[in-house]
């Protein structure tokens, strides 16, 4: 493993700094206190060896590498389009994944078709990997629905707004897989802020106790809205797993190759009946928490600049170019494909019809409910009264 | 077994056993539900007969119990989870309200969550704090949930069957102070609909509406009132959401007076909803305002005071007097 040591925002205290435990410290990070993180591509795009994880990407082809690059570029383009659409008033809100493309594409491409994914509301790249049409991700942000896709079509659960809730659903689903004797696995996404939630701790407990085939994929993007990671934890997040009795590993979340390898390893463990794993993808949210947020109020520009140097897309591009895996035609075609995607998404959002008025009452219950029936009838009569007034 | 006398807790136990036998997807989950059989022994013997894969002792974490049950339901299972006591449901309240209740709607009907949450509820057993509460209104207020409470062994048996078969999440409130009351259970009977109220005593002068633990009290009230020449009708609601207003209306149109009795605080309780809707529906039939008898707007008191807090014979009879005085 190599050690990345340039993080501008890191947990200020590792488990080894017991002497200062309990005291507020703003001291700069001491050399050697930064936990190791798995890295296969340096920010300069150099491939580095890793004895444990290399084998999970050993057979990767140039075409597959180009595929990962394409995934990241298109996901970023989609995300940029959604941000623009919010600014244009077409979406009520958007949660950008800018900067987290490697963590999402790497982990998303590690999943198998029969695996099941439990996302938060920012897993646009994972949704892409699962084959969910990007336009479908925008319905809830436009306000025409609270979901937008059938979770069972792509084994990709609906976005979850309440922080950390989905980790328990993932664990229960994984318990079901184990009961069924299947060899698929579950991956649950959450953030550094969610790591403070009781549900996440409970999901660790349940998954460990029942040896459930679930991978907890924490994208530590350094900020929970305006709260830095040090407001969530006094130990590096991946170390939490140890106390629950399963392994935790920190991976360079801006390194798509490392994210792919580590997630494959963790999913393999799950399939082999070895139980849960916590993967902490150490990354950075380059944009705001959502479009309602203003990061200039709580974080320094220098921090973002430092992380931009570790841009996940640039990193893979450098590696592809240095390895002669691409030519100018590839980038030009991808650029054209990106623009086409942006256009398609823009048009799809603008064409989204408002839901039927009666959708309020649809699907409140699977088996129906007398009160819903009564209120629907009242609503219908009320609506019809306007038609009568208009002489229709 | 066709018809026999069973304690209410045993009726639920037999019902769970039948569900486990009938449907391999049914699971029982909760704290102490395995070897101990639950603190009230409602799941007694089930783990022994169906194994740890079907009757699952869980970590002591209510949100975890409900949250993992949701995941299991997404995988195609039908979990029946036990919350040990009423006051312990709140750590799971977030999962129940924001996830269990909403996921079907959020998925536009693609996802079904056939989860039953069993909650022994109510007071009258001399318990310590958080072991005697009646939080049913908090659940009935939430769209997406169904809330039921049996008052007798027959209903306990059959309503549990129906709750497990429902594709909606059902909060199943078990009247813990009636767990040991015996009643006839015909396991081959064809039960009425889960959400239909039942007239358990015909009367002409006034309607008492109750559910769960208060139905028995209302019977005692009606007996006492009968000695004074008053003929009370009793309606066992059985379901708090949906609520069978048609049956209440029919009874009120006959008796013209209504009292709702429940253990939960009166303020914003299910009685308030019943009073409001019945006033809308039966304004010209009512001879008296709809009265409510229930708990006070105060924390559930220590056990030595609970008889003052809980509706008892005299408090309900007093309300009967007031209603008939109009």
XYZ file of C-alpha atoms in Angstrom:
718
model
C 0.000 0.000 0.000
C 1.087 3.533 -0.496
C 0.381 6.383 1.792
C -1.376 9.452 0.540
C -0.289 12.369 2.625
C -1.597 15.505 0.962
C -5.182 15.502 2.133
C -6.152 19.010 3.110
C -8.931 17.831 5.324
C -8.327 14.692 7.255
C -9.408 13.388 10.592
C -7.146 15.314 12.884
C -6.383 12.444 15.116
C -5.689 8.829 14.400
C -6.153 6.060 16.913
C -2.476 6.301 17.775
C -2.619 9.843 19.126
C -3.935 8.849 22.514
C -1.915 11.480 24.316
C -4.158 14.255 23.035
C -7.418 12.381 23.324
C -10.161 14.494 24.756
C -8.500 17.810 23.991
C -9.525 20.028 21.148
C -6.656 20.314 18.775
C -6.238 22.337 15.649
C -2.667 21.255 15.200
C -1.627 20.296 11.727
C -1.524 16.651 10.885
C 1.643 15.007 12.044
C 3.581 12.970 9.501
C 2.858 9.304 9.882
C -0.470 9.752 11.643
C -2.488 9.498 8.454
C -3.936 6.020 8.074
C -2.888 4.122 5.039
C -5.238 3.956 2.129
C -5.319 1.561 -0.759
C -4.170 3.223 -3.936
C -3.426 1.717 -7.338
C -3.202 4.951 -9.342
C -1.411 8.003 -7.996
C -2.845 11.463 -8.646
C -0.254 11.705 -11.407
C -1.754 8.634 -13.039
C 1.073 6.279 -12.192
C 0.167 2.675 -11.523
C 1.443 1.497 -8.159
C 1.618 -2.081 -6.961
C -0.471 -3.455 -4.162
C 0.172 -6.997 -3.033
C -3.343 -7.536 -1.722
C -5.577 -5.845 -4.245
C -3.724 -5.989 -7.580
C -5.195 -9.371 -8.376
C -8.721 -7.947 -8.409
C -7.846 -5.778 -11.405
C -5.099 -7.930 -12.865
C -7.072 -8.981 -15.905
C -8.530 -5.598 -16.698
C -8.345 -4.770 -20.408
C -7.630 -1.420 -22.038
C -11.211 -1.467 -23.258
C -12.496 -1.894 -19.707
C -10.258 0.930 -18.522
C -11.664 3.143 -21.255
C -15.088 2.029 -20.101
C -14.416 3.233 -16.554
C -13.190 6.528 -17.956
C -16.294 6.839 -20.110
C -18.521 6.075 -17.118
C -16.886 8.792 -15.052
C -16.974 11.404 -17.810
C -20.609 10.751 -18.675
C -21.630 10.703 -15.022
C -19.915 14.023 -14.457
C -21.574 15.442 -17.560
C -24.958 14.245 -16.380
C -24.332 15.739 -12.960
C -23.323 19.079 -14.474
C -26.475 19.081 -16.584
C -28.613 18.423 -13.532
C -26.921 21.245 -11.649
C -27.623 23.576 -14.577
C -31.212 22.419 -14.750
C -31.623 23.272 -11.090
C -30.183 26.723 -11.687
C -32.606 27.147 -14.564
C -35.525 26.317 -12.322
C -36.242 22.951 -13.903
C -35.307 21.011 -10.755
C -36.177 21.940 -7.192
C -32.931 20.612 -5.829
C -29.886 18.658 -6.881
C -27.296 16.710 -4.919
C -24.140 16.781 -7.001
C -21.627 13.923 -7.012
C -18.840 16.069 -8.470
C -15.529 14.611 -7.297
C -16.966 11.269 -6.235
C -17.059 9.661 -9.678
C -14.250 7.197 -9.002
C -15.739 5.968 -5.732
C -19.101 5.383 -7.380
C -18.008 3.994 -10.722
C -15.308 1.814 -9.196
C -17.638 0.296 -6.618
C -20.626 0.213 -8.958
C -18.699 -1.676 -11.644
C -17.576 -4.167 -9.016
C -21.159 -5.318 -8.461
C -22.703 -8.259 -10.246
C -26.099 -8.141 -11.898
C -27.732 -10.188 -9.135
C -26.253 -8.047 -6.357
C -28.510 -5.473 -4.752
C -27.638 -1.825 -4.187
C -29.004 0.431 -1.445
C -28.064 4.041 -2.258
C -28.421 7.382 -0.534
C -29.578 10.226 -2.767
C -26.213 10.980 -4.384
C -25.364 7.666 -6.035
C -25.887 8.843 -9.594
C -22.731 7.079 -10.758
C -23.747 3.813 -9.156
C -27.197 4.139 -10.735
C -25.425 4.583 -14.075
C -23.478 1.385 -13.519
C -26.695 -0.444 -12.648
C -28.347 0.639 -15.875
C -30.862 3.075 -14.415
C -31.641 5.716 -17.014
C -30.158 8.990 -15.718
C -33.347 10.874 -16.551
C -35.201 8.681 -14.078
C -33.009 10.001 -11.275
C -34.400 13.491 -11.814
C -38.091 12.880 -11.222
C -37.849 13.246 -7.468
C -35.693 16.352 -7.776
C -38.158 17.855 -10.229
C -40.993 16.951 -7.904
C -43.014 14.670 -10.122
C -42.476 11.547 -8.002
C -40.643 10.234 -4.931
C -38.728 7.565 -6.766
C -38.754 7.154 -10.486
C -37.652 3.623 -11.172
C -38.608 0.079 -10.249
C -35.985 -1.024 -7.716
C -36.229 -4.622 -8.855
C -35.497 -3.932 -12.522
C -31.860 -3.103 -11.852
C -31.570 -4.279 -8.232
C -31.051 -0.642 -7.359
C -33.224 0.528 -4.470
C -34.811 3.970 -4.531
C -32.864 6.893 -3.155
C -33.194 7.256 0.612
C -33.424 10.732 2.079
C -33.325 9.928 5.790
C -29.651 9.550 6.596
C -28.458 6.006 7.161
C -31.867 4.266 7.098
C -30.954 2.225 4.050
C -28.018 0.491 5.730
C -30.512 -1.512 7.797
C -32.600 -2.345 4.741
C -29.430 -3.525 3.038
C -28.554 -5.677 6.022
C -32.022 -7.219 6.152
C -31.913 -7.884 2.436
C -28.516 -9.525 2.855
C -29.892 -11.645 5.690
C -32.559 -12.769 3.224
C -29.949 -13.677 0.628
C -28.185 -15.815 3.211
C -31.482 -17.507 4.121
C -32.126 -18.208 0.456
C -28.715 -19.799 0.107
C -27.921 -17.467 -2.789
C -24.416 -16.226 -3.472
C -25.230 -12.665 -4.405
C -24.287 -9.756 -2.174
C -25.555 -6.364 -1.105
C -23.812 -3.033 -1.102
C -25.019 -0.167 1.060
C -23.884 3.380 0.385
C -23.707 6.121 2.979
C -21.579 9.087 3.878
C -19.302 10.243 6.640
C -22.182 12.088 8.296
C -24.342 8.966 8.287
C -21.633 7.143 10.200
C -22.880 9.024 13.278
C -26.392 7.648 12.906
C -27.608 4.897 15.177
C -29.039 2.993 12.230
C -25.584 2.632 10.724
C -24.200 1.290 13.989
C -27.177 -1.054 14.286
C -26.651 -2.271 10.745
C -23.034 -3.054 11.644
C -24.245 -5.014 14.664
C -26.907 -6.968 12.799
C -24.713 -7.730 9.803
C -21.907 -8.988 12.035
C -24.182 -11.050 14.283
C -25.899 -12.722 11.322
C -22.794 -12.772 9.110
C -24.803 -11.040 6.398
C -23.308 -10.695 2.897
C -23.244 -6.915 2.836
C -20.592 -4.383 1.909
C -20.874 -1.024 3.636
C -19.473 1.538 1.243
C -18.907 4.807 3.059
C -17.995 7.702 0.821
C -16.167 9.982 3.169
C -16.404 13.168 1.147
C -15.147 15.139 4.147
C -18.293 17.171 4.729
C -21.793 16.489 6.049
C -23.350 19.691 4.733
C -21.201 22.118 6.754
C -19.887 19.683 9.354
C -16.403 18.279 8.782
C -15.624 14.635 9.415
C -13.941 15.532 12.693
C -17.379 16.497 13.991
C -18.532 12.938 13.311
C -15.679 10.832 14.584
C -12.464 10.754 16.545
C -11.113 7.718 14.745
C -10.752 7.083 11.029
C -14.100 5.753 9.891
C -12.876 2.456 8.459
C -11.597 1.555 11.935
C -15.165 1.490 13.239
C -15.575 -1.957 11.684
C -13.048 -3.490 14.022
C -15.238 -2.950 17.045
C -18.087 -4.772 15.333
C -15.923 -7.710 14.371
C -15.422 -7.331 10.647
C -12.742 -5.767 8.482
C -12.628 -2.155 7.462
C -10.409 -0.716 4.789
C -9.746 2.777 3.580
C -9.390 3.189 -0.150
C -8.401 6.218 -2.179
C -11.858 7.259 -3.272
C -10.495 9.255 -6.184
C -8.797 6.201 -7.619
C -11.310 4.278 -9.681
C -9.054 1.272 -10.035
C -8.511 0.968 -6.294
C -12.235 1.397 -5.616
C -12.992 -1.331 -8.143
C -10.424 -3.699 -6.640
C -11.310 -3.153 -3.003
C -15.053 -3.443 -3.628
C -14.532 -6.646 -5.611
C -12.553 -8.020 -2.710
C -15.262 -7.067 -0.228
C -18.064 -8.478 -2.399
C -16.097 -11.681 -2.829
C -15.803 -11.998 0.935
C -19.556 -11.555 1.205
C -20.230 -14.189 -1.467
C -17.891 -16.605 0.269
C -19.865 -16.391 3.478
C -17.237 -14.307 5.254
C -19.700 -11.610 6.243
C -19.714 -7.834 6.078
C -16.945 -5.408 5.193
C -16.691 -1.685 5.669
C -15.036 0.191 2.837
C -14.268 3.828 3.465
C -13.690 5.599 0.180
C -11.652 8.645 1.097
C -12.785 11.280 -1.347
C -14.019 14.821 -1.668
C -17.276 16.442 -2.574
C -16.079 19.236 -4.875
C -19.432 20.918 -5.072
C -22.039 21.833 -2.517
C -23.961 19.305 -0.426
C -26.965 20.218 -2.527
C -27.804 23.212 -4.662
C -29.338 24.799 -1.532
C -25.980 24.856 0.159
C -23.170 27.443 0.101
C -19.795 25.832 0.793
C -18.023 29.204 0.719
C -19.465 29.838 4.167
C -17.721 26.920 5.803
C -14.696 25.777 3.850
C -11.613 27.319 2.339
C -10.973 27.531 -1.393
C -7.490 26.098 -0.888
C -9.028 22.869 0.255
C -10.900 22.356 -2.983
C -7.849 23.369 -4.996
C -5.801 20.737 -3.185
C -8.369 18.089 -3.973
C -8.734 19.158 -7.588
C -5.164 18.023 -8.028
C -6.423 14.551 -7.175
C -9.314 14.662 -9.639
C -10.424 11.095 -10.355
C -11.074 11.634 -14.055
C -7.823 13.445 -14.761
C -5.934 10.728 -12.954
C -7.265 7.932 -15.140
C -6.813 10.020 -18.268
C -3.142 10.473 -17.467
C -2.780 6.756 -16.950
C -4.613 5.912 -20.171
C -2.494 8.358 -22.146
C 0.763 7.194 -20.598
C -0.199 3.598 -21.375
C -1.176 4.406 -24.962
C -4.618 2.999 -24.338
C -6.398 5.818 -26.156
C -6.113 8.192 -29.031
C -7.582 11.613 -29.759
C -10.522 9.996 -31.482
C -11.591 8.370 -28.246
C -11.718 11.647 -26.357
C -13.439 13.463 -29.195
C -16.096 10.792 -29.491
C -16.629 10.802 -25.754
C -16.986 14.558 -25.772
C -19.678 14.272 -28.427
C -21.379 11.493 -26.459
C -21.314 13.676 -23.327
C -22.979 16.539 -25.103
C -25.607 14.221 -26.516
C -26.290 12.855 -23.042
C -26.656 16.361 -21.617
C -29.090 17.269 -24.362
C -31.095 14.102 -23.908
C -31.368 14.608 -20.152
C -32.321 18.265 -20.552
C -35.054 17.422 -23.011
C -36.285 14.517 -20.890
C -36.612 16.716 -17.803
C -38.475 19.440 -19.632
C -40.802 16.870 -21.123
C -41.645 15.279 -17.773
C -45.374 15.658 -17.285
C -46.752 16.740 -13.962
C -48.339 13.779 -12.239
C -52.055 13.234 -12.435
C -53.855 14.950 -9.554
C -55.147 11.643 -8.284
C -51.598 10.361 -7.886
C -51.804 11.822 -4.371
C -53.938 8.864 -3.390
C -52.311 6.165 -5.484
C -50.188 3.587 -3.732
C -50.708 4.951 -0.248
C -51.629 1.352 0.543
C -51.185 -1.930 -1.268
C -54.498 -3.354 -0.069
C -56.473 -0.108 -0.004
C -57.731 1.927 2.943
C -61.264 3.179 3.561
C -60.171 6.693 4.497
C -58.091 7.043 1.350
C -61.067 5.924 -0.717
C -63.296 8.448 1.019
C -60.861 11.320 0.594
C -60.237 10.442 -3.046
C -63.967 10.647 -3.676
C -64.160 14.015 -1.927
C -61.215 15.244 -3.963
C -62.857 14.053 -7.163
C -66.058 15.871 -6.315
C -64.118 19.021 -5.524
C -62.185 18.825 -8.790
C -65.385 18.162 -10.713
C -66.962 21.279 -9.214
C -64.509 23.416 -11.161
C -65.452 21.695 -14.393
C -69.104 22.412 -13.654
C -68.363 26.064 -12.951
C -66.540 26.310 -16.234
C -69.547 24.774 -17.928
C -67.580 21.863 -19.278
C -57.991 -28.175 16.699
C -61.226 -26.580 15.704
C -62.688 -24.702 18.654
C -61.178 -24.420 22.099
C -60.698 -21.940 24.877
C -57.388 -20.146 24.656
C -55.785 -17.294 26.525
C -55.307 -14.307 24.224
C -51.500 -14.692 24.295
C -51.835 -18.371 23.436
C -54.221 -17.531 20.599
C -51.553 -15.288 19.080
C -48.987 -18.007 19.619
C -51.188 -20.512 17.779
C -51.774 -18.005 15.030
C -48.058 -17.383 14.559
C -47.490 -21.138 14.516
C -50.082 -21.548 11.784
C -48.484 -18.749 9.754
C -45.026 -20.299 10.090
C -46.430 -23.659 8.995
C -48.394 -22.253 6.093
C -45.929 -19.857 4.532
C -42.176 -20.519 4.506
C -41.591 -16.809 3.969
C -43.024 -15.876 7.371
C -40.355 -15.010 9.956
C -40.617 -14.079 13.628
C -38.055 -11.534 14.849
C -37.448 -9.722 18.089
C -35.634 -9.525 21.385
C -35.989 -12.708 23.452
C -38.529 -14.286 21.092
C -36.513 -17.510 20.784
C -35.714 -19.700 23.778
C -37.551 -17.473 26.242
C -40.573 -17.233 23.983
C -40.838 -13.490 24.509
C -41.234 -11.739 27.852
C -44.959 -12.561 27.671
C -44.287 -16.029 26.165
C -46.321 -15.132 23.085
C -43.720 -16.852 20.866
C -43.211 -19.744 23.281
C -41.994 -22.927 21.618
C -41.850 -21.492 18.123
C -38.075 -21.396 17.812
C -37.884 -24.944 19.120
C -40.192 -26.129 16.377
C -39.211 -23.858 13.491
C -35.547 -23.180 14.183
C -33.384 -20.123 14.523
C -33.703 -19.283 10.832
C -37.451 -18.733 11.175
C -37.728 -17.468 14.742
C -34.890 -15.026 15.120
C -33.531 -13.636 18.353
C -32.259 -10.167 17.496
C -29.766 -7.757 18.980
C -31.284 -5.281 21.416
C -31.942 -2.593 18.848
C -35.491 -1.693 17.854
C -34.611 0.391 14.819
C -32.443 -2.482 13.670
C -35.278 -4.942 14.106
C -37.695 -2.944 11.982
C -35.045 -1.771 9.495
C -33.775 -5.274 8.787
C -37.366 -6.525 8.599
C -37.893 -3.999 5.814
C -34.874 -5.420 3.989
C -36.144 -8.957 4.472
C -39.545 -7.919 3.139
C -37.827 -6.419 0.088
C -36.242 -9.832 -0.417
C -39.673 -11.502 -0.355
C -40.055 -12.463 3.298
C -42.987 -11.639 5.572
C -41.461 -10.686 8.903
C -43.512 -10.456 12.081
C -41.452 -8.442 14.528
C -42.002 -8.073 18.244
C -41.360 -4.829 20.057
C -41.054 -5.875 23.651
C -43.170 -3.073 25.128
C -45.113 -0.067 23.878
C -42.642 2.521 25.168
C -39.752 0.785 23.436
C -41.122 1.300 19.948
C -39.799 4.819 19.673
C -36.229 3.939 18.690
C -37.920 2.187 15.743
C -40.416 4.964 15.101
C -38.235 6.573 12.437
C -37.927 3.328 10.489
C -41.666 2.691 10.836
C -42.799 6.159 9.840
C -40.234 7.278 7.264
C -39.473 3.913 5.679
C -41.980 1.152 6.423
C -44.991 3.400 5.873
C -43.712 5.197 2.791
C -41.788 2.773 0.631
C -44.805 1.374 -1.187
C -45.927 4.842 -2.243
C -42.387 5.988 -2.989
C -41.966 3.079 -5.388
C -45.315 3.816 -7.050
C -46.531 0.439 -5.896
C -43.569 -1.587 -7.126
C -42.459 -2.529 -3.637
C -44.669 -4.180 -1.031
C -43.805 -4.352 2.634
C -45.824 -7.077 4.346
C -44.359 -6.467 7.798
C -46.305 -6.911 11.023
C -45.052 -5.000 14.057
C -46.424 -6.588 17.225
C -46.567 -4.291 20.234
C -47.869 -5.384 23.640
C -49.509 -2.169 24.834
C -51.503 -0.495 27.527
C -51.459 -0.419 31.311
C -53.102 -2.090 34.232
C -50.344 -4.558 35.041
C -48.410 -2.532 37.595
C -45.353 -2.116 35.395
C -42.572 0.439 35.519
C -42.192 3.467 33.260
C -42.466 2.948 29.466
C -44.219 -0.409 29.901
C -47.853 0.745 29.938
C -48.415 3.245 27.155
C -50.956 3.362 24.345
C -49.312 5.086 21.377
C -51.760 3.892 18.711
C -52.764 7.395 17.600
C -49.155 8.165 16.701
C -49.257 5.336 14.183
C -52.808 5.817 12.963
C -51.861 9.373 11.982
C -49.293 8.059 9.511
C -50.491 7.193 6.025
C -49.171 3.883 4.833
C -49.654 2.067 8.120
C -52.584 0.008 9.296
C -53.251 -0.173 13.010
C -55.307 -2.886 14.665
C -55.933 -4.193 18.161
C -57.873 -7.318 19.092
C -59.850 -7.466 22.313
C -60.371 -11.213 22.596
C -58.773 -14.534 21.749
C -60.790 -15.240 18.612
C -59.897 -11.894 17.091
C -56.305 -12.174 18.245
C -55.981 -15.437 16.353
C -57.693 -14.385 13.179
C -56.602 -10.770 13.016
C -52.986 -11.928 13.254
C -53.563 -14.261 10.313
C -55.049 -11.391 8.326
C -52.319 -8.963 9.343
C -49.610 -11.348 8.180
C -51.410 -11.902 4.887
C -51.801 -8.167 4.284
C -49.401 -6.626 1.789
C -49.402 -3.457 3.880
C -47.435 -2.909 7.072
C -49.667 -3.549 10.061
C -49.019 -2.290 13.580
C -50.572 -4.967 15.756
C -51.296 -3.677 19.253
C -51.795 -6.496 21.721
C -53.695 -5.632 24.924
C -51.166 -6.976 27.380
C -53.474 -6.878 30.378
C -55.832 -9.210 28.509
C -53.115 -11.702 27.527
C -54.334 -14.164 30.162
C -58.059 -13.827 29.465
C -59.443 -16.944 27.874
C -61.870 -17.028 25.020
C -63.147 -19.440 22.427
C -61.092 -19.706 19.246
C -62.476 -21.549 16.263
C -59.521 -22.078 13.974
C -61.760 -23.152 11.132
C -64.139 -20.221 11.285
C -64.288 -17.705 8.484
C -63.403 -14.401 10.112
C -64.899 -11.053 9.221
C -62.831 -8.404 7.447
C -59.804 -7.193 9.420
C -60.904 -3.579 9.546
C -64.579 -4.039 10.340
C -65.941 -3.083 13.744
C -68.188 -5.474 15.572
C -71.229 -4.908 17.738
C -70.453 -6.993 20.799
C -73.560 -5.988 22.692
C -76.754 -4.624 21.272
C -78.316 -1.637 22.982
C -80.620 1.302 22.438
C -79.687 4.138 24.805
C -76.058 4.947 24.055
C -73.102 3.570 22.119
C -69.803 2.781 23.771
C -66.941 2.542 21.292
C -63.712 0.848 22.362
C -60.956 -1.447 21.183
C -58.319 -3.674 22.718
C -58.199 -3.658 26.520
C -61.168 -1.312 26.958
C -63.759 -3.594 25.366
C -63.904 -5.763 28.464
C -64.282 -2.674 30.637
C -67.146 -1.484 28.449
C -68.910 -4.813 28.960
C -68.655 -4.283 32.701
C -69.939 -0.742 32.288
C -72.901 -1.978 30.252
C -73.692 -4.608 32.883
C -73.573 -2.010 35.653
C -75.668 0.424 33.622
C -78.199 -2.304 32.916
C -78.842 -2.572 36.646
C -79.891 1.073 36.465
C -82.188 0.310 33.571
C -79.911 1.617 30.839
C -79.398 -0.338 27.673
C -75.943 0.345 26.220
C -74.581 -0.806 22.887
C -70.904 -1.725 22.614
C -68.890 -1.513 19.454
C -65.467 -3.173 19.339
C -63.594 -1.210 16.687
C -60.830 -3.852 16.248
C -59.107 -1.515 13.784
C -57.903 2.021 14.491
C -56.713 2.601 10.920
C -58.728 2.236 8.806
C -61.492 3.102 11.215
C -64.951 1.711 10.533
C -66.991 4.920 10.683
C -69.908 3.299 8.888
C -70.493 0.922 11.775
C -70.169 3.704 14.337
C -72.576 5.850 12.352
C -75.108 3.043 12.118
C -74.972 2.527 15.854
C -75.169 6.247 16.660
C -78.167 6.699 14.356
C -79.849 4.078 16.499
C -78.741 5.137 20.005
C -78.122 8.869 19.358
C -75.391 9.037 21.973
C -71.713 8.130 21.738
C -68.855 7.705 24.174
C -65.388 6.673 23.056
C -63.240 4.872 25.605
C -59.516 4.296 25.243
C -56.486 4.175 27.507
C -54.441 6.594 25.450
C -54.475 10.300 26.310
C -57.701 11.893 25.128
C -55.903 14.885 23.617
C -55.367 14.263 19.879
C -56.303 10.645 20.430
C -58.383 8.302 18.318
C -61.458 9.442 20.266
C -60.951 12.955 18.950
C -61.004 11.689 15.386
C -64.107 9.614 16.040
C -65.885 12.520 17.749
C -65.106 14.886 14.899
C -66.189 12.582 12.105
C -69.276 11.301 13.851
C -70.294 14.891 14.531
C -69.971 15.551 10.794
C -71.856 12.445 9.828
C -74.528 12.334 12.541
C -75.056 15.960 13.556
C -78.819 15.766 13.393
C -78.991 12.365 15.059
C -76.959 13.234 18.114
C -78.798 14.043 21.329
C -75.574 14.796 23.195
C -72.019 15.756 22.339
C -69.678 12.853 21.700
C -67.788 12.247 24.948
C -64.385 10.723 25.417
C -62.958 8.835 28.361
C -59.245 8.137 28.374
C -55.845 9.005 29.748
C -54.744 12.477 30.776
C -52.268 14.749 29.004
C -49.533 13.667 31.354
C -46.814 11.054 31.328
C -48.118 7.641 32.192
C -47.986 7.651 35.987
C -46.212 5.289 38.351
C -48.051 2.039 38.921
C -49.618 3.099 42.230
C -51.462 5.835 40.399
C -52.430 4.057 37.226
C -55.921 3.204 38.426
C -56.551 6.944 38.681
C -55.155 7.526 35.206
C -56.802 4.668 33.367
C -60.487 4.728 32.491
C -62.299 2.605 35.037
C -65.880 1.578 35.647
C -66.849 4.719 37.536
C -65.286 7.179 35.103
C -67.101 5.613 32.170
C -70.371 5.386 34.094
C -69.982 9.043 34.976
C -69.648 9.838 31.283
C -72.738 7.740 30.580
C -74.648 9.826 33.108
C -73.460 13.051 31.495
C -74.381 11.916 27.997
C -77.824 10.766 29.053
C -78.450 13.997 30.954
C -78.716 16.028 27.734
